């Protein structure tokens, strides 16, 4: 099983500032990496897939980068609605399982 | 508009069984792989199981292999998860999710989830 590790666990950011979230895979997943946002009581929402492609209707302030084992989600200027939990997920090989990172909580500083 | 509506959750005793359903609409159901993803209270996301569009191939997380069975009825546009030998650690909100294509990858759409509580 590929283990996904997200850091930091909690990120305190002021509105308007930049947030940088990291996700590391225990082995290469190529660009088979997605990011999701989850708010309390809601299902996750797809933000980024294939490491850097924004999903439909996702604002341009969200961007993804990386390949192999190191990935980054950047929120360029945090809006109030962006304070939430963020998860990465690898989908390199279905037979070996699909796995999520433990999540990063972005909170208001 | 894609819609996924889960049902079948509830309270069950350890060792018991439960079957979850997910009614899909807004897309050609049998063209897409589908998955179940769960989230224990206050915890992160865990992929549980996936199935190809035809239902011919199924995949499971090690934590549920041999206890859970995923299936689908393409005539009813419905996905199922049969859960046997339930344990306290299976307590979670179970989401059904639509894959991008007919193989396991990321999840474009999610249902609202159904809560399964395993407790005596």
Tab-separated table of C-alpha atoms in Angstrom:
chain	number	residue	atom	x	y	z
A	1	UNK	CA	0.000	0.000	0.000
A	2	UNK	CA	1.222	3.485	-0.840
A	3	UNK	CA	1.221	5.711	2.237
A	4	UNK	CA	0.366	9.381	1.758
A	5	UNK	CA	1.672	11.860	4.332
A	6	UNK	CA	0.343	15.408	4.517
A	7	UNK	CA	1.988	18.320	6.287
A	8	UNK	CA	1.414	20.311	8.297
A	9	UNK	CA	-1.543	18.814	10.147
A	10	UNK	CA	-2.832	22.325	10.839
A	11	UNK	CA	-2.017	25.537	9.003
A	12	UNK	CA	-2.967	28.902	10.502
A	13	UNK	CA	-3.287	31.590	7.855
A	14	UNK	CA	-4.768	35.077	7.716
A	15	UNK	CA	-7.362	35.891	5.044
A	16	UNK	CA	-5.673	37.137	1.899
A	17	UNK	CA	-2.442	35.304	2.615
A	18	UNK	CA	-0.978	32.392	0.702
A	19	UNK	CA	-1.299	28.811	1.934
A	20	UNK	CA	1.002	25.994	0.903
A	21	UNK	CA	0.030	22.406	1.715
A	22	UNK	CA	2.304	19.417	1.168
A	23	UNK	CA	1.642	15.789	0.351
A	24	UNK	CA	4.292	13.085	0.122
A	25	UNK	CA	3.913	9.558	-1.253
A	26	UNK	CA	5.889	6.601	0.090
A	27	UNK	CA	6.683	5.661	-3.508
A	28	UNK	CA	6.213	7.275	-6.875
A	29	UNK	CA	2.633	7.818	-8.004
A	30	UNK	CA	3.647	9.706	-11.152
A	31	UNK	CA	1.038	12.486	-11.557
A	32	UNK	CA	-1.835	10.351	-10.283
A	33	UNK	CA	-2.680	12.678	-7.435
A	34	UNK	CA	-5.863	14.533	-6.497
A	35	UNK	CA	-6.741	17.142	-3.891
A	36	UNK	CA	-10.084	17.529	-2.120
A	37	UNK	CA	-11.612	20.119	0.156
A	38	UNK	CA	-13.994	19.117	2.938
A	39	UNK	CA	-16.067	21.350	5.183
A	40	UNK	CA	-17.802	20.177	8.380
A	41	UNK	CA	-20.820	17.999	7.716
A	42	UNK	CA	-20.209	17.941	3.966
A	43	UNK	CA	-18.843	15.433	1.478
A	44	UNK	CA	-15.394	16.116	0.017
A	45	UNK	CA	-15.188	18.259	-3.115
A	46	UNK	CA	-12.669	17.602	-5.870
A	47	UNK	CA	-10.273	20.520	-6.385
A	48	UNK	CA	-7.322	19.216	-8.412
A	49	UNK	CA	-6.644	16.029	-10.369
A	50	UNK	CA	-3.664	14.692	-12.277
A	51	UNK	CA	-1.567	16.707	-9.803
A	52	UNK	CA	-2.163	20.084	-11.441
A	53	UNK	CA	-5.478	20.230	-13.323
A	54	UNK	CA	-8.236	22.227	-11.669
A	55	UNK	CA	-11.629	20.535	-11.546
A	56	UNK	CA	-14.693	22.198	-13.029
A	57	UNK	CA	-15.663	25.481	-11.362
A	58	UNK	CA	-12.654	25.566	-9.038
A	59	UNK	CA	-11.273	29.112	-8.693
A	60	UNK	CA	-7.884	29.920	-10.164
A	61	UNK	CA	-6.471	30.730	-6.710
A	62	UNK	CA	-6.164	26.957	-6.202
A	63	UNK	CA	-3.184	25.370	-7.922
A	64	UNK	CA	-1.426	22.028	-7.696
A	65	UNK	CA	2.084	20.998	-8.567
A	66	UNK	CA	4.512	18.110	-8.246
A	67	UNK	CA	5.049	14.605	-9.519
A	68	UNK	CA	6.560	11.374	-8.298
A	69	UNK	CA	6.508	11.568	-4.513
A	70	UNK	CA	6.245	15.286	-3.683
A	71	UNK	CA	3.134	17.377	-4.271
A	72	UNK	CA	1.900	20.806	-3.276
A	73	UNK	CA	-1.474	22.505	-3.138
A	74	UNK	CA	-1.264	26.286	-3.105
A	75	UNK	CA	-4.086	28.669	-2.318
A	76	UNK	CA	-2.814	32.015	-3.510
A	77	UNK	CA	-5.020	34.346	-1.472
A	78	UNK	CA	-7.191	32.728	1.151
A	79	UNK	CA	-10.855	33.612	1.172
A	80	UNK	CA	-13.163	32.993	4.117
A	81	UNK	CA	-14.746	30.018	2.359
A	82	UNK	CA	-11.357	28.305	1.973
A	83	UNK	CA	-10.927	27.535	5.655
A	84	UNK	CA	-11.512	23.801	5.642
A	85	UNK	CA	-9.844	20.389	5.618
A	86	UNK	CA	-7.781	19.359	2.608
A	87	UNK	CA	-6.901	15.818	1.571
A	88	UNK	CA	-4.621	14.422	-1.085
A	89	UNK	CA	-5.302	11.058	-2.723
A	90	UNK	CA	-3.180	8.841	-4.962
A	91	UNK	CA	-4.657	6.670	-7.676
A	92	UNK	CA	-1.581	5.146	-9.214
A	93	UNK	CA	-2.746	1.512	-9.195
A	94	UNK	CA	-6.246	0.390	-8.320
A	95	UNK	CA	-5.144	-3.169	-7.658
A	96	UNK	CA	-2.796	-1.950	-4.945
A	97	UNK	CA	-5.414	0.316	-3.431
A	98	UNK	CA	-6.306	3.983	-3.526
A	99	UNK	CA	-5.080	5.942	-0.523
A	100	UNK	CA	-5.648	9.320	1.086
A	101	UNK	CA	-3.388	11.471	3.159
A	102	UNK	CA	-4.320	12.245	6.740
A	103	UNK	CA	-5.456	15.770	5.896
A	104	UNK	CA	-4.409	19.353	6.567
A	105	UNK	CA	-6.729	21.695	8.401
A	106	UNK	CA	-6.494	25.292	7.211
A	107	UNK	CA	-7.688	27.550	9.993
A	108	UNK	CA	-8.016	31.285	10.469
A	109	UNK	CA	-5.013	32.891	12.141
B	1	UNK	CA	-26.703	16.960	-12.996
B	2	UNK	CA	-24.918	14.042	-11.351
B	3	UNK	CA	-26.610	12.845	-8.177
B	4	UNK	CA	-25.571	10.069	-5.813
B	5	UNK	CA	-27.894	9.209	-2.951
B	6	UNK	CA	-26.815	6.682	-0.335
B	7	UNK	CA	-29.135	4.786	1.969
B	8	UNK	CA	-29.119	1.791	4.285
B	9	UNK	CA	-26.988	3.046	7.136
B	10	UNK	CA	-27.930	2.581	10.764
B	11	UNK	CA	-27.057	0.954	14.054
B	12	UNK	CA	-25.879	-2.663	13.947
B	13	UNK	CA	-24.341	-4.952	16.539
B	14	UNK	CA	-20.772	-6.221	16.242
B	15	UNK	CA	-20.707	-9.282	14.021
B	16	UNK	CA	-23.830	-8.164	12.212
B	17	UNK	CA	-24.495	-7.297	8.583
B	18	UNK	CA	-25.758	-4.301	6.657
B	19	UNK	CA	-26.284	-3.471	2.997
B	20	UNK	CA	-25.746	0.043	1.719
B	21	UNK	CA	-27.217	1.322	-1.528
B	22	UNK	CA	-26.319	4.262	-3.733
B	23	UNK	CA	-28.812	5.447	-6.333
B	24	UNK	CA	-27.134	7.260	-9.220
B	25	UNK	CA	-28.561	9.647	-11.794
B	26	UNK	CA	-27.431	12.254	-14.294
B	27	UNK	CA	-24.862	10.113	-16.124
B	28	UNK	CA	-24.556	6.818	-18.004
B	29	UNK	CA	-24.037	4.617	-14.979
B	30	UNK	CA	-22.463	1.561	-16.587
B	31	UNK	CA	-19.763	3.653	-18.276
B	32	UNK	CA	-18.093	4.481	-14.988
B	33	UNK	CA	-16.320	2.740	-12.149
B	34	UNK	CA	-17.748	3.465	-8.727
B	35	UNK	CA	-16.296	3.348	-5.252
B	36	UNK	CA	-17.173	3.442	-1.575
B	37	UNK	CA	-15.131	5.717	0.682
B	38	UNK	CA	-15.618	5.970	4.431
B	39	UNK	CA	-14.798	8.427	7.172
B	40	UNK	CA	-14.769	7.444	10.828
B	41	UNK	CA	-15.960	10.135	13.262
B	42	UNK	CA	-13.348	12.886	13.463
B	43	UNK	CA	-10.961	10.976	11.200
B	44	UNK	CA	-9.739	11.113	7.625
B	45	UNK	CA	-10.946	9.496	4.427
B	46	UNK	CA	-10.425	5.804	3.658
B	47	UNK	CA	-11.133	4.176	0.299
B	48	UNK	CA	-13.054	0.951	0.942
B	49	UNK	CA	-13.888	-0.690	-2.363
B	50	UNK	CA	-14.328	-0.111	-6.091
B	51	UNK	CA	-16.014	-1.794	-9.033
B	52	UNK	CA	-15.721	-1.425	-12.797
B	53	UNK	CA	-18.623	-0.249	-14.914
B	54	UNK	CA	-19.710	-3.746	-15.923
B	55	UNK	CA	-19.290	-5.066	-12.392
B	56	UNK	CA	-16.875	-7.725	-13.569
B	57	UNK	CA	-13.891	-6.498	-11.530
B	58	UNK	CA	-13.902	-5.525	-7.881
B	59	UNK	CA	-11.247	-4.127	-5.571
B	60	UNK	CA	-11.013	-3.871	-1.791
B	61	UNK	CA	-8.955	-2.267	0.924
B	62	UNK	CA	-7.156	-4.823	3.077
B	63	UNK	CA	-9.178	-3.672	6.093
B	64	UNK	CA	-12.432	-4.985	4.590
B	65	UNK	CA	-11.298	-7.772	2.280
B	66	UNK	CA	-13.254	-10.953	2.888
B	67	UNK	CA	-15.967	-9.137	4.871
B	68	UNK	CA	-17.393	-6.568	2.432
B	69	UNK	CA	-18.758	-7.157	-1.067
B	70	UNK	CA	-19.292	-4.413	-3.625
B	71	UNK	CA	-21.745	-4.909	-6.469
B	72	UNK	CA	-23.888	-2.936	-8.848
B	73	UNK	CA	-27.157	-3.313	-10.721
B	74	UNK	CA	-26.780	-1.360	-13.939
B	75	UNK	CA	-30.454	-1.882	-14.821
B	76	UNK	CA	-31.317	0.111	-11.681
B	77	UNK	CA	-28.350	2.532	-11.736
B	78	UNK	CA	-27.554	1.431	-8.211
B	79	UNK	CA	-24.353	0.592	-6.361
B	80	UNK	CA	-24.292	-1.654	-3.291
B	81	UNK	CA	-22.002	-2.509	-0.427
B	82	UNK	CA	-22.772	-5.632	1.579
B	83	UNK	CA	-20.970	-5.485	4.903
B	84	UNK	CA	-20.629	-8.654	6.987
B	85	UNK	CA	-18.862	-9.410	10.264
B	86	UNK	CA	-19.014	-5.757	11.208
B	87	UNK	CA	-16.636	-4.409	13.825
B	88	UNK	CA	-16.626	-1.277	15.955
B	89	UNK	CA	-13.869	0.130	13.748
B	90	UNK	CA	-16.205	0.005	10.744
B	91	UNK	CA	-18.233	2.815	12.311
B	92	UNK	CA	-18.116	5.664	9.804
B	93	UNK	CA	-19.958	7.757	7.282
B	94	UNK	CA	-19.908	5.805	4.030
B	95	UNK	CA	-19.806	7.787	0.810
B	96	UNK	CA	-20.429	6.492	-2.662
B	97	UNK	CA	-18.285	8.184	-5.291
B	98	UNK	CA	-18.129	8.276	-9.070
B	99	UNK	CA	-14.760	7.743	-10.721
B	100	UNK	CA	-13.515	9.730	-13.698
B	101	UNK	CA	-13.740	6.788	-16.089
B	102	UNK	CA	-14.055	2.996	-16.027
B	103	UNK	CA	-11.090	2.412	-13.723
B	104	UNK	CA	-10.133	3.445	-10.261
B	105	UNK	CA	-8.777	6.900	-9.967
B	106	UNK	CA	-10.002	10.123	-8.454
B	107	UNK	CA	-13.563	10.853	-7.418
B	108	UNK	CA	-15.407	13.465	-9.430
B	109	UNK	CA	-18.660	13.298	-7.528
B	110	UNK	CA	-19.672	12.198	-4.057
B	111	UNK	CA	-22.946	11.392	-2.358
B	112	UNK	CA	-23.951	12.977	0.940
B	113	UNK	CA	-23.014	9.850	2.900
B	114	UNK	CA	-24.815	7.406	5.170
B	115	UNK	CA	-23.780	6.748	8.768
B	116	UNK	CA	-23.037	3.211	9.923
B	117	UNK	CA	-22.665	2.689	13.666
B	118	UNK	CA	-21.423	-0.660	14.949
B	119	UNK	CA	-22.143	-0.946	18.645
B	120	UNK	CA	-23.809	-3.224	21.145
